[in-house]
Amino acid sequence: MDLLQNFALGLSVALDPVNLLYCLIGVFAGMFVGVIPGIGPMTAISVLFPLTFYLPPTTAMIMLAGIWYGTTYGGSVASILLNIPGTASNAVTCLDGHPMAKSGRASVALLFTAVSSFVGGTLGTLLLMFFAPFIADVALSFGSAEYFALMLLGIVAASTISEGSASKGLAAVALGILIGCVGLDIYTGAPRLTFGRLELAEGVGLIPFAMGVFGVAEVIASIGNVREARLNSSTVGFRHMKPTRDEMRRSWKPMLRGSGIGAFFGTLPGTGPIVAAFMAYAIEKRVSKTPERFGKGAVEGLAAPEASNNSADMTAFIPTLALGIPGSPTMALMLGALIIHGITPGPSLMTDEPEVVWALVLSFWVGNLILLVMNIPLIGLWVRMLTIPYRWLFPTILAFICLGTYAVNTSSFDVWLVLVFGLIGYGMRQLGFPIAPMLLGFVLGPMMEEQFRRAMLLSRGDLMVFAERPISATVLAITAAILAWSVWSALKRSKPLADEQPE
Amino acid sequence: MKRILETDVLGGIVLIAVAVLAAIALQDLPIGTARRMGPAFFPLAMCVIVGLFGIGQLAMALTRRGSAVSFSARKAGTILAGLAVFALLIGRLGLVPAMVALVLTVSFADKTTKPSQMLLLSMALSAVSIALFRYGLGLQLSLFKWDL
């Protein structure tokens, strides 16, 4: 059977000792950076990127998988122990994870986080392996109009459904696309927005961009705002990790339910892990016989959303791998990293080089497994990490941002770019613009422009081409519906606010 | 009541300014036609969209009361100055001086830091960077040099 063959092929690459070692290093480094309060997974991933730069593509990809899991889990550690959510999906982890930690069961909470992530990740991986080839097959018949429509749907959905105000999200996307336009025009070679700098001819690099808008901006915003950890470290450790039989009995069903919910929301454009985690929590509370325990350290309230967001992460890979269109900002970051390593996901990669795709998928699963294994002996270390004062950590992060960026091209121009984007990122943060959609626009912008121009060239400048092809018309109709819904709900929200809070 | 600069007002102004400035920077490039688009077509379309969102933000800000802009110029300035020092020194004096200068500069952003501790930290970070980037990843990085 094809699927089994692919599975074996991918697993043999992922389990290669050298690859495993780099995956291990990736998980370790990811946890190390991800656990730092105030540093979200996007920052952690961008800071650690340069480490993969000098590796062969497959190994680099596997190390990236490790970094991805490590940072996500590191974020959960900080949420559970300190009640500081690094990301919106971690906010759900805080709801029951932190109460568990306060009642002296932090180790158990961390163990359940790792186990639930693994269960969710495994189910997501299976679905991914099953559905991605099918979608890639369909996608082979897609033309420029379909691709453009799908990308438009992706960015509109991601920026309107996620956090904050929809109009600010959309504005951030447009700004990202505009920044993505910097460089030589693909068709005519004319320099655009390069301000005469030769270094900008190939456009703004993903690394300086991400390091600036996430890394530097987060550091500036969190200096002086990070609470110092006061932990009772005696209750956190290997010996305290054993869950009670009752906790085990109560958690397996929520894990499976959460995985299913996550798998569904992960495939939808724009929803992704955040919505998945919130939905899983809400549903678990609804089906529970004792909903009053939620928010006070119920293990179900931790297991379901953790399984859900991880399962969603994996199924979000389906559009990324099968179509080459990332459904979420984190996926966009991963896609950008893969492209830098010469791996361009999409239907042709799926059919031409299945071994690369399956190695990637399986290495994500192996990364998840390594995380589960490493979690147990290292838990004490992460707890100690949390007690390091921020005044030691922020210069360290900045040092690695600078050196990491510089090392990629040995170019101090890239460090100047980090400075500029750091200022832009911090400014946008303080003005309430979400940063993640800007990255999505930055990565997708050049692709959208290429598909749009090709579609217009083929249709001789007739915009109707997007409406005449059934798939693109349907996708655009959904996009329009999402836009209309977000405008309507914004209007509905702003009215009562103006009346009730005149101040 | 004192007038405050609201985030949505400033946000709108910034968006409009970015759109206008980018459009000015694009003015010498051909727009082309819908059938055969020039290099300026797509970025200009984005300028229009960004500008419209800016106008929208301003309009919304006028109908309701927003929150005041909080922007820590001291923190941002210190951190960015640190990056600038690093960018200036890394190619001229080498890794170790650039690292020490970066750490000492950015440490002013946090009032709880002590210079002696930060000097120690910058030394430790230099050592880790050398081990990681020079020996681990095999990069050619000069530790010290004099190339002004």
XYZ file of C-alpha atoms in Angstrom:
651
model
C 0.000 0.000 0.000
C 1.196 3.453 -0.909
C 0.466 5.024 2.429
C 2.430 2.403 4.353
C 5.333 2.676 1.965
C 5.426 6.438 2.413
C 5.178 5.993 6.150
C 8.169 3.641 6.229
C 10.153 5.914 3.948
C 9.489 8.980 6.078
C 10.149 7.171 9.324
C 13.523 5.904 8.153
C 14.612 9.478 7.418
C 13.205 10.827 10.671
C 14.840 8.095 12.744
C 18.282 8.504 11.199
C 20.608 8.967 14.212
C 22.066 12.276 12.991
C 18.591 13.640 12.301
C 17.371 12.449 15.676
C 20.252 14.202 17.376
C 19.397 17.501 15.669
C 15.737 17.037 16.499
C 16.760 16.567 20.117
C 18.884 19.714 20.032
C 15.965 21.539 18.423
C 13.496 20.440 21.089
C 15.937 21.384 23.835
C 16.744 24.807 22.371
C 13.061 25.404 21.653
C 12.029 24.647 25.223
C 14.895 26.763 26.503
C 13.770 29.863 24.631
C 10.047 29.117 24.685
C 9.920 28.912 28.452
C 11.191 32.498 28.879
C 8.207 34.599 29.938
C 7.208 37.237 27.414
C 8.753 35.315 24.528
C 6.053 33.756 22.364
C 6.592 30.778 20.054
C 6.884 33.003 16.974
C 9.792 34.881 18.538
C 11.384 31.685 19.785
C 11.157 30.061 16.342
C 12.601 33.105 14.585
C 15.454 33.460 17.080
C 16.414 29.811 16.616
C 16.115 29.751 12.801
C 19.739 30.595 12.045
C 20.884 27.481 13.891
C 19.395 25.330 11.127
C 20.966 27.347 8.350
C 24.102 25.401 7.760
C 22.548 21.948 7.863
C 21.464 19.839 4.884
C 17.755 20.480 4.072
C 16.277 17.295 5.533
C 18.196 17.586 8.788
C 17.368 21.281 9.011
C 13.701 20.514 8.531
C 13.757 17.931 11.303
C 15.524 20.325 13.620
C 12.858 22.924 12.799
C 10.207 20.410 13.788
C 11.985 19.985 17.106
C 12.215 23.741 17.607
C 8.515 24.079 16.836
C 7.461 21.546 19.463
C 9.974 22.732 21.993
C 8.839 26.341 21.788
C 5.146 25.457 21.923
C 5.679 23.283 24.964
C 7.969 25.837 26.574
C 5.122 28.335 26.262
C 2.793 25.927 28.053
C 5.313 25.513 30.880
C 5.379 29.271 31.443
C 1.560 29.430 31.309
C 1.052 26.663 33.801
C 3.676 27.707 36.322
C 3.371 31.480 36.132
C -0.056 32.070 34.609
C 1.562 34.123 31.810
C 0.146 32.972 28.493
C 2.712 33.331 25.727
C 0.076 32.969 23.014
C -3.678 33.086 22.776
C -3.950 29.294 22.657
C -1.839 29.105 25.806
C -4.427 31.286 27.522
C -6.703 28.236 27.626
C -3.881 26.210 29.173
C -3.721 28.761 31.989
C -7.387 28.302 32.907
C -6.955 24.937 34.576
C -3.211 24.419 34.360
C -2.287 27.246 36.697
C -4.809 26.257 39.404
C -3.316 22.753 39.256
C 0.150 24.215 39.748
C -1.045 26.308 42.669
C -2.408 23.247 44.407
C 0.994 21.602 44.139
C 0.307 19.468 41.082
C 2.403 21.412 38.579
C 4.411 18.366 37.525
C 1.268 16.411 36.804
C -0.128 19.323 34.796
C 3.058 19.451 32.721
C 2.979 15.723 32.160
C -0.632 15.884 30.995
C 0.264 18.746 28.681
C 2.949 16.642 27.029
C 0.833 13.492 26.843
C -2.222 15.340 25.478
C -0.066 17.103 22.903
C 1.273 13.753 21.821
C -2.176 12.175 21.523
C -3.487 15.166 19.566
C -0.381 15.313 17.403
C -0.601 11.633 16.560
C -4.211 11.834 15.443
C -3.472 14.986 13.470
C -0.503 13.330 11.779
C -2.599 10.328 10.767
C -5.272 12.568 9.239
C -2.604 14.597 7.506
C -1.069 11.507 5.937
C -4.446 10.324 4.792
C -5.910 13.546 3.384
C -2.972 15.576 2.109
C -2.271 13.395 -0.982
C -5.942 13.523 -1.909
C -6.066 17.308 -1.722
C -2.779 17.619 -3.577
C -4.285 15.507 -6.361
C -7.222 17.879 -6.706
C -4.899 20.862 -6.483
C -2.898 19.749 -9.508
C -5.764 21.027 -11.672
C -5.791 24.442 -9.961
C -4.867 27.474 -11.992
C -3.706 30.923 -10.929
C -7.251 32.119 -10.249
C -7.873 29.306 -7.724
C -4.568 29.875 -5.992
C -5.146 33.593 -5.714
C -8.658 33.047 -4.343
C -7.442 30.497 -1.780
C -4.643 32.755 -0.578
C -7.041 35.677 -0.278
C -9.379 33.504 1.780
C -6.464 32.430 3.965
C -5.280 35.915 4.836
C -8.775 37.362 5.264
C -9.870 34.504 7.505
C -6.674 34.533 9.565
C -6.746 38.266 10.173
C -10.454 38.675 10.891
C -11.130 35.591 13.010
C -8.067 35.729 15.247
C -7.379 38.185 18.065
C -8.244 41.835 18.177
C -10.091 44.069 15.772
C -10.679 42.746 12.266
C -9.926 46.049 10.560
C -6.555 46.304 12.307
C -5.776 42.705 11.359
C -6.586 43.404 7.710
C -4.563 46.618 7.744
C -1.628 44.639 9.176
C -1.961 42.065 6.383
C -1.929 44.796 3.730
C 1.159 46.348 5.334
C 2.822 42.943 5.303
C 2.056 42.504 1.606
C 3.454 45.967 0.918
C 6.696 45.066 2.725
C 6.739 41.833 0.716
C 6.717 43.937 -2.481
C 10.184 45.344 -1.704
C 12.777 44.124 -4.206
C 13.040 43.507 -7.925
C 9.753 43.031 -9.761
C 9.409 39.375 -10.819
C 8.299 40.124 -14.389
C 10.222 43.280 -15.345
C 13.142 43.308 -12.895
C 12.422 46.927 -11.963
C 13.539 47.744 -8.391
C 10.568 48.559 -6.160
C 10.748 50.358 -2.803
C 14.441 49.500 -2.475
C 15.446 53.145 -1.882
C 18.532 52.570 -4.001
C 19.943 49.887 -1.702
C 21.425 46.920 -3.542
C 20.948 44.766 -0.448
C 17.182 45.095 -0.870
C 17.147 43.865 -4.479
C 16.138 40.379 -3.411
C 13.593 41.764 -1.011
C 13.476 41.892 2.776
C 14.684 38.622 4.268
C 12.301 36.556 6.366
C 14.855 36.305 9.181
C 15.493 40.018 9.788
C 11.772 40.678 9.377
C 10.648 38.039 11.878
C 13.492 38.779 14.332
C 12.518 42.444 14.313
C 8.734 42.403 14.448
C 8.548 39.502 16.900
C 11.848 39.272 18.754
C 12.980 42.844 19.277
C 9.438 44.200 19.627
C 8.558 41.609 22.295
C 11.722 42.331 24.246
C 11.063 46.080 24.258
C 7.470 45.560 25.346
C 8.289 43.094 28.115
C 11.202 44.875 29.841
C 9.957 45.943 33.221
C 6.667 44.110 32.693
C 7.710 40.553 33.456
C 6.731 39.349 36.860
C 9.456 37.513 38.697
C 8.542 33.943 39.413
C 7.835 32.939 42.965
C 7.651 29.223 42.774
C 7.477 26.493 45.261
C 9.987 24.389 43.384
C 9.739 21.548 45.876
C 6.443 20.448 44.328
C 7.841 20.445 40.819
C 10.050 17.595 39.891
C 10.365 14.137 38.598
C 9.086 12.470 41.754
C 5.852 14.451 41.716
C 4.981 13.529 38.177
C 2.888 10.496 38.890
C -0.771 11.263 38.215
C -3.487 9.681 40.313
C -5.537 6.876 38.818
C -8.580 9.140 38.934
C -6.817 11.779 36.829
C -5.799 9.209 34.241
C -9.303 7.804 34.061
C -10.837 11.240 33.643
C -8.418 12.514 30.996
C -8.357 10.027 28.134
C -11.802 10.814 26.765
C -11.205 14.612 26.776
C -7.901 14.002 24.984
C -9.615 12.081 22.202
C -12.514 14.532 21.941
C -10.064 17.422 21.924
C -8.008 15.795 19.176
C -11.080 15.397 16.999
C -12.229 18.980 17.533
C -8.730 20.231 16.828
C -8.403 18.179 13.661
C -11.573 19.759 12.315
C -10.683 23.374 13.128
C -7.102 22.985 12.012
C -8.122 22.377 8.418
C -10.385 25.421 8.232
C -8.534 28.501 7.052
C -7.964 31.100 9.713
C -9.346 29.241 12.698
C -6.387 27.053 13.624
C -5.136 26.094 17.077
C -6.507 29.074 19.007
C -10.135 28.559 18.102
C -9.608 24.802 18.390
C -8.344 25.097 21.967
C -11.188 27.386 23.047
C -13.818 25.154 21.419
C -12.388 22.005 22.997
C -12.450 23.660 26.425
C -16.017 24.876 25.983
C -17.268 21.512 24.780
C -15.502 19.649 27.583
C -17.140 21.922 30.132
C -20.514 21.328 28.494
C -20.291 17.519 28.521
C -18.769 17.307 31.988
C -20.954 16.088 34.841
C -19.083 18.420 37.162
C -18.593 21.658 35.209
C -18.067 23.597 38.450
C -14.585 22.053 38.762
C -13.436 23.789 35.574
C -11.133 26.717 36.199
C -10.113 25.255 39.547
C -7.647 22.707 38.265
C -9.749 20.144 36.375
C -7.473 17.853 34.436
C -10.062 17.590 31.625
C -9.833 21.355 31.115
C -6.125 20.992 30.504
C -6.023 17.777 28.489
C -8.738 18.616 25.931
C -7.428 22.002 24.717
C -3.810 20.842 24.681
C -4.720 17.819 22.554
C -6.898 20.051 20.428
C -4.376 22.751 19.614
C -1.723 20.219 18.744
C -4.031 18.215 16.552
C -5.048 21.473 14.844
C -1.391 22.332 14.329
C -0.889 19.087 12.444
C -4.008 19.310 10.304
C -3.136 22.948 9.532
C -0.239 21.360 7.706
C -2.663 19.869 5.171
C -3.194 23.120 3.210
C 0.433 24.111 3.786
C 1.845 20.914 2.338
C -0.789 20.029 -0.222
C -1.390 23.524 -1.626
C 1.668 25.450 -0.490
C -0.688 27.936 1.186
C -0.162 28.411 4.926
C -3.377 28.649 6.926
C -1.909 30.428 9.957
C 0.946 32.822 10.732
C 3.002 30.101 12.416
C 2.570 27.955 9.326
C 3.674 30.922 7.206
C 6.834 31.158 9.287
C 7.488 27.439 8.831
C 6.738 27.672 5.112
C 9.171 30.556 4.775
C 11.831 28.524 6.572
C 11.268 25.504 4.347
C 11.517 27.662 1.218
C 14.828 29.095 2.445
C 16.038 25.502 2.704
C 14.969 24.854 -0.892
C 11.835 22.897 -0.032
C 8.771 24.471 -1.656
C 5.607 22.750 -0.427
C 2.745 22.331 -2.875
C 1.046 19.695 -4.998
C 4.081 19.149 -7.196
C 6.357 18.453 -4.229
C 3.804 15.954 -2.989
C 3.803 13.992 -6.239
C 7.409 14.476 -7.325
C 9.252 14.086 -4.047
C 6.997 12.222 -1.634
C 9.989 11.192 0.489
C 10.633 14.836 1.462
C 7.008 15.387 2.432
C 6.735 12.215 4.467
C 10.064 12.761 6.145
C 8.785 16.180 7.180
C 5.476 14.828 8.460
C 7.096 11.979 10.346
C 9.789 14.176 11.801
C 7.080 16.344 13.287
C 5.652 13.263 14.894
C 9.092 12.178 16.113
C 9.670 15.710 17.435
C 6.490 15.349 19.441
C 7.656 12.013 20.791
C 11.072 13.381 21.777
C 9.333 16.187 23.589
C 7.315 13.711 25.612
C 10.443 11.772 26.530
C 12.574 14.823 27.314
C 9.901 16.471 29.366
C 10.324 13.997 32.192
C 14.014 14.356 33.104
C 14.256 18.051 32.296
C 11.278 19.452 34.106
C 13.352 20.679 37.034
C 15.596 22.621 34.676
C 12.708 24.553 33.103
C 11.375 25.414 36.508
C 14.768 26.818 37.476
C 14.864 28.748 34.162
C 11.694 30.536 35.202
C 13.346 31.929 38.308
C 16.140 33.662 36.357
C 15.504 37.420 36.538
C 14.567 39.041 33.248
C 17.526 41.451 33.465
C 19.801 38.518 32.615
C 17.562 37.134 29.920
C 16.783 40.099 27.706
C 20.391 41.022 26.833
C 20.939 37.342 26.069
C 17.976 37.184 23.709
C 19.086 40.375 21.964
C 22.631 39.036 21.618
C 21.318 35.945 19.859
C 18.972 37.959 17.676
C 21.879 40.141 16.506
C 24.424 37.415 16.055
C 21.920 34.991 14.509
C 20.826 37.552 11.946
C 24.375 38.621 11.190
C 25.605 35.050 10.811
C 23.113 34.123 8.070
C 24.660 36.365 5.407
C 27.528 37.893 7.411
C 25.794 41.162 6.676
C 25.466 44.030 9.115
C 22.791 45.458 6.807
C 20.518 42.657 8.026
C 21.095 43.811 11.614
C 20.019 47.326 10.587
C 16.890 45.783 9.079
C 16.182 44.057 12.399
C 16.441 47.463 14.053
C 13.955 49.029 11.624
C 11.488 46.160 11.909
C 11.889 46.100 15.666
C 10.729 49.699 15.780
C 7.857 48.988 13.370
C 6.822 45.917 15.366
C 6.918 47.711 18.717
C 5.003 50.677 17.309
C 2.318 48.431 15.842
C 2.014 46.496 19.094
C 1.505 49.654 21.100
C -1.066 50.916 18.604
C -3.010 47.676 18.919
C -2.203 46.138 15.542
C -1.722 42.361 15.601
C 1.730 41.389 14.316
C 1.071 37.810 13.211
C -1.188 38.706 10.215
C 1.541 41.047 8.986
C 3.906 38.075 8.735
C 1.242 36.125 6.864
C 0.896 38.989 4.383
C 4.654 39.292 4.079
C 5.077 35.606 3.175
C 1.982 35.287 0.978
C 2.171 38.718 -0.683
C 4.722 37.880 -3.386
C 2.922 34.614 -4.182
C -0.430 36.384 -4.410
C 0.975 39.022 -6.714
C 2.475 36.404 -9.002
C -0.754 34.401 -9.243
C -2.879 37.523 -9.661
C -0.742 38.878 -12.472
C -0.576 35.514 -14.195
C -4.350 35.106 -13.961
C -4.878 38.583 -15.425
C -2.376 37.938 -18.191
C -4.159 34.725 -19.188
C -7.618 36.290 -19.046
C -6.471 39.378 -20.987
C -7.205 41.699 -18.103
C -10.678 40.427 -17.398
C -11.441 40.332 -13.643
C -14.385 38.021 -14.340
C -11.947 35.116 -14.531
C -12.155 34.850 -10.738
C -15.946 34.570 -10.861
C -16.214 32.268 -13.861
C -14.160 29.397 -12.506
C -16.352 27.493 -10.022
C -13.740 26.783 -7.334
C -12.361 30.290 -7.283
C -15.885 31.763 -7.315
C -16.923 29.641 -4.323
C -13.788 30.511 -2.376
C -14.203 34.212 -3.099
C -17.851 34.035 -2.019
C -16.772 32.539 1.326
C -14.160 35.284 1.657
C -16.791 37.934 1.008
C -19.088 36.318 3.569
C -16.341 36.393 6.230
C -15.658 40.050 5.462
C -19.343 40.919 5.643
C -19.706 39.044 8.929
C -16.738 40.815 10.496
C -17.978 44.248 9.391
C -21.420 43.445 10.769
C -20.107 42.223 14.121
C -17.755 45.208 14.410
C -20.684 47.573 13.914
C -22.764 45.656 16.412
C -19.978 45.771 18.965
C -19.052 49.411 18.576
C -22.610 50.729 19.125
C -23.233 49.579 22.703
C -19.676 50.482 23.658
C -20.222 54.076 22.638
C -23.468 54.239 24.614
C -22.483 52.422 27.773
C -19.027 53.826 28.386
C -19.140 57.557 27.741
C -16.591 58.224 30.573
C -10.613 67.235 30.048
C -7.097 66.970 28.715
C -6.840 65.898 25.094
C -4.946 62.659 24.762
C -3.456 61.122 21.663
C -5.556 58.030 21.115
C -4.118 54.832 19.662
C -6.719 54.669 16.894
C -6.108 58.278 15.852
C -2.346 57.775 15.681
C -2.799 54.351 14.060
C -4.932 55.890 11.316
C -2.473 58.704 10.720
C 0.456 56.267 10.528
C -1.372 54.049 8.021
C -2.211 57.020 5.787
C 1.375 58.281 6.032
C 2.826 54.888 5.094
C 0.465 54.614 2.121
C 1.318 58.087 0.846
C 5.076 57.679 1.329
C 5.130 54.273 -0.375
C 3.068 55.662 -3.258
C 5.551 58.536 -3.662
C 8.441 56.055 -3.682
C 6.643 54.104 -6.414
C 5.785 57.094 -8.616
C 8.497 56.555 -11.251
C 7.498 52.963 -11.979
C 4.965 52.090 -14.702
C 1.512 50.985 -13.528
C 0.676 49.207 -16.752
C -2.776 47.985 -17.711
C -4.992 45.313 -16.195
C -3.984 43.037 -19.041
C -0.260 43.596 -18.714
C 0.450 44.928 -15.258
C 3.515 47.017 -14.577
C 5.727 46.690 -11.514
C 3.879 49.427 -9.621
C 0.350 48.019 -10.034
C 0.207 45.589 -7.119
C 2.132 47.676 -4.553
C 0.043 50.737 -5.433
C -3.117 48.707 -4.922
C -1.793 47.820 -1.467
C -1.070 51.519 -0.784
C -4.700 52.295 -1.612
C -5.930 49.543 0.719
C -3.614 50.592 3.562
C -4.670 54.234 3.093
C -8.366 53.318 3.146
C -7.899 51.378 6.378
C -6.127 54.426 7.784
C -9.051 56.677 6.897
C -11.433 54.077 8.334
C -9.492 53.981 11.630
C -9.575 57.754 11.902
C -13.294 57.851 11.203
C -14.009 55.168 13.817
C -11.763 56.899 16.343
C -13.844 60.064 16.071
C -17.064 58.240 16.969
C -15.823 56.677 20.182
C -13.324 57.172 22.938
C -10.158 55.121 22.641
C -7.198 54.473 24.857
C -4.130 56.688 25.135
C -0.963 55.866 23.232
C 1.711 54.353 25.433
C 5.102 54.269 23.809
C 8.225 53.905 25.901
C 10.714 55.925 23.893
C 13.401 55.313 26.502
C 13.173 51.521 26.374
C 12.774 51.388 22.595
C 15.568 53.923 22.043
C 18.000 52.080 24.306
C 17.368 48.678 22.755
C 17.574 50.009 19.192
C 20.755 51.919 20.056
C 22.226 48.629 21.240
C 21.398 46.994 17.901
C 22.915 49.947 16.036
C 26.138 49.690 18.055
C 26.323 45.984 17.270
C 25.719 46.567 13.554
C 28.454 49.226 13.478
C 31.055 47.258 15.417
C 30.674 43.656 14.250
C 32.310 44.249 10.870
C 34.914 46.701 12.167
C 36.127 45.437 15.549
C 34.906 41.843 15.578
C 32.534 39.724 17.607
C 33.749 40.209 21.166
C 33.768 44.041 21.240
C 30.411 44.142 19.418
C 28.863 41.727 21.902
C 30.189 43.592 24.956
C 28.995 46.922 23.561
C 25.552 45.504 22.722
C 24.953 44.019 26.153
C 26.217 47.091 28.017
C 24.096 49.444 25.879
C 20.835 47.530 26.132
C 21.274 47.012 29.869
C 20.318 50.672 30.364
C 16.759 49.764 29.349
C 16.231 48.003 32.668
C 16.918 49.926 35.841
C 17.711 46.836 37.898
C 20.860 45.894 35.974
C 24.383 46.407 37.358
C 27.248 47.236 34.937
C 29.632 44.709 36.517
C 27.093 41.904 36.154
C 26.403 42.902 32.559
C 30.115 42.928 31.726
C 30.300 39.397 33.066
C 27.217 38.392 31.067
C 28.627 39.849 27.865
C 31.842 37.846 28.355
C 29.877 34.669 28.934
C 27.718 35.337 25.875
C 30.813 35.960 23.755
C 32.210 32.609 24.855
C 28.941 30.804 24.109
C 28.637 32.522 20.705
C 32.169 31.551 19.757
C 31.537 27.957 20.752
C 28.162 27.835 18.993
C 28.683 29.832 15.819
C 32.399 29.430 15.177
C 33.051 25.875 16.291
C 29.507 24.465 16.255
C 28.351 25.851 12.920
C 31.807 26.448 11.458
C 31.349 30.137 10.619
C 34.224 32.457 9.823
C 33.735 35.126 12.463
C 36.585 37.378 13.547
C 36.712 37.639 17.316
C 38.824 40.795 17.313
C 39.962 42.950 14.442
C 40.777 46.540 13.556
C 39.171 47.513 10.295
C 37.662 50.995 10.545
